[in-house]
Short mmCIF file of C-alpha atoms in Angstrom, two decimals:
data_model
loop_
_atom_site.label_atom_id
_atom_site.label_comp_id
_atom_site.label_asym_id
_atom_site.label_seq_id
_atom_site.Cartn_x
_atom_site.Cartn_y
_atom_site.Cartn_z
CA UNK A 1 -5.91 -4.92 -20.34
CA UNK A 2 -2.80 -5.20 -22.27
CA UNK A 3 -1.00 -2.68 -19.75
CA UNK A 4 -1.57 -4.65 -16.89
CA UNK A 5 -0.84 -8.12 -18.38
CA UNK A 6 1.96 -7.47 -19.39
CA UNK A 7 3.53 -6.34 -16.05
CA UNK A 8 2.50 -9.86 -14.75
CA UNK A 9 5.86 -11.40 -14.93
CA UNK A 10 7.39 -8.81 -13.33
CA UNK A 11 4.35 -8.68 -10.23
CA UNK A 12 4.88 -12.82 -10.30
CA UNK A 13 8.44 -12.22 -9.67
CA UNK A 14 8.48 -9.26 -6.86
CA UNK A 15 5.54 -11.17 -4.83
CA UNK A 16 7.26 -14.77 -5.35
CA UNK A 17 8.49 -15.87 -1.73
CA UNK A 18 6.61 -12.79 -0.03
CA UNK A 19 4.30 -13.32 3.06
CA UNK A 20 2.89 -9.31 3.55
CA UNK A 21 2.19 -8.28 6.63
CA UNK A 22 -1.48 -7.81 8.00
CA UNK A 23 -1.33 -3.83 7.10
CA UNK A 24 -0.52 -4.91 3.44
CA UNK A 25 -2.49 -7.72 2.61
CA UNK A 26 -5.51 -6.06 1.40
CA UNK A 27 -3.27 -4.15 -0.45
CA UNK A 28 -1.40 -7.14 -1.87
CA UNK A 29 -5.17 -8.76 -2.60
CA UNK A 30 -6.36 -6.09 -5.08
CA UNK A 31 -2.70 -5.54 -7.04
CA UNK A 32 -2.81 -9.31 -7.34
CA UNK A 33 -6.16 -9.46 -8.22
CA UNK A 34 -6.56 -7.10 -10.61
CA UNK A 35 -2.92 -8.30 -12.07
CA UNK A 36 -4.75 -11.96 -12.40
CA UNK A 37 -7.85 -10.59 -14.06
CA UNK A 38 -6.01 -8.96 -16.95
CA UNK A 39 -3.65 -12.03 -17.17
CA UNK A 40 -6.17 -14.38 -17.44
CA UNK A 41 -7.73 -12.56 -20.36
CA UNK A 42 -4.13 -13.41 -22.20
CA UNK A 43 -4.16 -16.61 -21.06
CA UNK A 44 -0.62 -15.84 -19.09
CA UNK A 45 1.07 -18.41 -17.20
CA UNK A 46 1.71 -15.66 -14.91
CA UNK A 47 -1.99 -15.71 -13.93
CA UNK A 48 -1.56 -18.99 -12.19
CA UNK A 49 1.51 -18.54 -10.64
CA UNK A 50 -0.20 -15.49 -9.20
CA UNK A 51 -3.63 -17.47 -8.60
CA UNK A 52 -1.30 -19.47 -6.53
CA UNK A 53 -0.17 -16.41 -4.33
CA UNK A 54 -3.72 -15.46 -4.19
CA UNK A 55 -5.22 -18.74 -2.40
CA UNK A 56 -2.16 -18.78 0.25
CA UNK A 57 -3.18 -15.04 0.80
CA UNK A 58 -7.08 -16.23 1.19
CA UNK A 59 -10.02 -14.58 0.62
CA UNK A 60 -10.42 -13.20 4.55
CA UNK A 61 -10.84 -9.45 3.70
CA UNK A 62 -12.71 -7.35 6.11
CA UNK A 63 -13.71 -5.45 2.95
CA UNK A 64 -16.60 -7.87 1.48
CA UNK A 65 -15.46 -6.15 -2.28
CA UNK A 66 -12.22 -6.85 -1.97
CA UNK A 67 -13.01 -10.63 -0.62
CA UNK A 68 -15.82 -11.10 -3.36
CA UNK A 69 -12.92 -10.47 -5.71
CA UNK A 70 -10.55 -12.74 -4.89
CA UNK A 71 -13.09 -15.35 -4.69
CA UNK A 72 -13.56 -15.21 -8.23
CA UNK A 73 -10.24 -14.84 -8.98
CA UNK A 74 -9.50 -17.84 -6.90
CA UNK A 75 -12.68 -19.85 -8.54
CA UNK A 76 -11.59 -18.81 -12.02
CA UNK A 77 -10.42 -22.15 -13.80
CA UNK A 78 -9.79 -21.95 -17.89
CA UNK A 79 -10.08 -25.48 -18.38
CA UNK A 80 -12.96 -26.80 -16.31
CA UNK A 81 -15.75 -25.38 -19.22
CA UNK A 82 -19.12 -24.86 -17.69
CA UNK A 83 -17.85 -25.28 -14.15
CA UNK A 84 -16.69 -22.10 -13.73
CA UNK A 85 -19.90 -20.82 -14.84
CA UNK A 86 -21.24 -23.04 -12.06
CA UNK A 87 -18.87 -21.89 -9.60
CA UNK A 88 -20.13 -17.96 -10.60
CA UNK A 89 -23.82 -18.90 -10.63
CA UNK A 90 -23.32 -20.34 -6.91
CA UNK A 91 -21.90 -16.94 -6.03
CA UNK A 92 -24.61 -15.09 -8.12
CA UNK A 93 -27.10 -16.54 -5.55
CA UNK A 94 -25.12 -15.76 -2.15
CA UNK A 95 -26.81 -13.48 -0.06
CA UNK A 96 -23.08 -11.76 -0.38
CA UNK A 97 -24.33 -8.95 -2.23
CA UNK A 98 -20.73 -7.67 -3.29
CA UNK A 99 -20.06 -11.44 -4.30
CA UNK A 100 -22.74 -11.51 -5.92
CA UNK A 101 -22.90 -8.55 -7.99
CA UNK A 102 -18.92 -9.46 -9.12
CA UNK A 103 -20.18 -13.03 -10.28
CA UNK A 104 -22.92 -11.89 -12.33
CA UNK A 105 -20.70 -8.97 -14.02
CA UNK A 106 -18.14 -12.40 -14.77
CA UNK A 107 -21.03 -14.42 -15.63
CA UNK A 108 -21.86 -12.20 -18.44
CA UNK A 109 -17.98 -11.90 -19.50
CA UNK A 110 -17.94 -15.61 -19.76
CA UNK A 111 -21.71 -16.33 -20.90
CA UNK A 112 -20.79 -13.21 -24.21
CA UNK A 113 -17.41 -15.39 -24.70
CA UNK A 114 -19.70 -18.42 -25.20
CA UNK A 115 -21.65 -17.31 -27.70
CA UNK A 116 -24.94 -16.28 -25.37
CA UNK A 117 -25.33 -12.81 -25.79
CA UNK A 118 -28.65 -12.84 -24.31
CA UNK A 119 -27.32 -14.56 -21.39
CA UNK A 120 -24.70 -12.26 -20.93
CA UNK A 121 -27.05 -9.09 -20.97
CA UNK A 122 -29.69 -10.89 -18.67
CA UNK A 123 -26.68 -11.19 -16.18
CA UNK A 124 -25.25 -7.75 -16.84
CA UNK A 125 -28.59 -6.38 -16.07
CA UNK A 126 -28.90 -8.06 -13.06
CA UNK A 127 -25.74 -6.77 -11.52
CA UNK A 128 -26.62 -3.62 -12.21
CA UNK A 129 -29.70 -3.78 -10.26
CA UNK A 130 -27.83 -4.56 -7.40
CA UNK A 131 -25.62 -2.27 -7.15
CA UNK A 132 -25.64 0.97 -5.30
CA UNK A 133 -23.55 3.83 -4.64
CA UNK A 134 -21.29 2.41 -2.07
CA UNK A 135 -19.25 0.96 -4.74
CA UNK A 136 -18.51 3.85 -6.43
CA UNK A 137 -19.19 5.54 -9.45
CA UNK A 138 -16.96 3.43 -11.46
CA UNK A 139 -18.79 0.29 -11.24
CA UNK A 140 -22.52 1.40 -12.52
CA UNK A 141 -20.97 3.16 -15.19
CA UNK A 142 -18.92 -0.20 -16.26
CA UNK A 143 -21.85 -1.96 -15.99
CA UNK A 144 -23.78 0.77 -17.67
CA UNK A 145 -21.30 0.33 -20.72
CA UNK A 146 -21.27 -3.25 -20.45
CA UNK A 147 -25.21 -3.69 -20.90
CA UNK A 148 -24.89 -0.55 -23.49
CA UNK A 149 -22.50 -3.04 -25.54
CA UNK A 150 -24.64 -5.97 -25.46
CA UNK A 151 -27.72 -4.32 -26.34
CA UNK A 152 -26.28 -3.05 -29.65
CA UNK A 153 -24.91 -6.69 -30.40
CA UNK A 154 -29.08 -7.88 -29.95
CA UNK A 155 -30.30 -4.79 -32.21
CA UNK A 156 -31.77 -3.41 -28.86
CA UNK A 157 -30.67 0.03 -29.75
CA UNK A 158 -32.90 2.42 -27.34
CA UNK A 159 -31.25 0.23 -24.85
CA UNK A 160 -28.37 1.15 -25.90
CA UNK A 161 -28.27 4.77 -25.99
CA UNK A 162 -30.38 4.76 -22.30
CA UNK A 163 -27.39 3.10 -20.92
CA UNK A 164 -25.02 4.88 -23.18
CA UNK A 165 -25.59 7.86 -21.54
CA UNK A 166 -25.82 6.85 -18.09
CA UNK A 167 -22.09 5.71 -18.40
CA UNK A 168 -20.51 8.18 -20.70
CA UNK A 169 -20.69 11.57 -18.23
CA UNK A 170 -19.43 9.22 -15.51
CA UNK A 171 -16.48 7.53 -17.24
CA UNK A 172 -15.78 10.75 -19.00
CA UNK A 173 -15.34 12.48 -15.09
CA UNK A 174 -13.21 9.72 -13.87
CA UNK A 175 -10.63 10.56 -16.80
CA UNK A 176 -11.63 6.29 -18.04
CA UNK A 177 -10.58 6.81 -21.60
CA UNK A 178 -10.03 3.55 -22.85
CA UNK A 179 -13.65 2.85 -21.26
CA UNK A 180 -15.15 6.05 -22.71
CA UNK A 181 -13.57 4.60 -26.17
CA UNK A 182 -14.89 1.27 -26.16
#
């Protein structure tokens, strides 16, 4: 995270006053995004700044993963306590299966961070389930890693080491070190 936050002054400053053109704008959606994601997780003014460039860009994606995305990005609010938890449980539920799936991979980010760890692997889980190969291998392996993680925190080590190894070969292929570390 920390080499993407830290490039989100500089992002905030070359997108600041830019309208992209149609060609670019999914393009400018997923830098942004993913920019805001790992800003947020610093707390970075820059993440709302960006946030802001994000709604005036909109959601409209003909890609449904890259729209589900900003959505939460968009929805994310630090101070609001459980209502962004609301906000992602709403999304959990649409029949938006990308949106979905992204919500209940935050919800579990946000439910760990809050001190429900069995929350967090009940919603971990269920993204998982619904994902399927369309997304990538990427995704189930993150996912793979992320219910790993929680299932050693609840002493659930079989768990563990089932989703372990689903994720390991997969990150280790995609050259996802820092994933493969942690």
């Amino acid at each position: 995270h920390a080499r993407v936050f830290v490039l989100a002054d500089a992002v905030g400053d070359a997108v600041g006053g830019w309208t992209p053109v149609e060609e670019y704008r999914d393009a400018a959606r997923i830098a942004i995004s993913i920019t805001v994601n790992n800003a947020m997780i610093a707390s970075d003014e820059n993440a709302e700044r960006l946030r802001a460039f994000l709604r005036e860009l909109g959601a409209d994606s003909s890609d449904p993963r890259i729209a589900a995305l900003v959505k939460i990005m968009i929805a994310f609010e630090p101070h609001t306590g459980s209502g962004f938890l609301d906000t992602l449980r709403a999304f959990a539920a649409d029949e938006d299966r990308h949106l979905a799936v992204s919500a209940l991979q935050w919800m579990s980010f946000v439910m760990e961070n809050s001190g429900d760890p069995v929350g967090s692997l009940e919603a971990a889980e269920q993204a998982l389930a619904r994902t399927d190969t369309s997304e990538g291998p990427w995704h189930r392996a993150i996912l793979h890693t992320q219910v790993a993680q929680l299932s050693m925190q609840l002493g659930r080590r079989e768990d563990a080491v089932v989703h372990a190894r689903a994720a390991l070969p997969v990150l280790e292929r995609l050259g996802a070190r820092d994933d493969t570390l942690q």
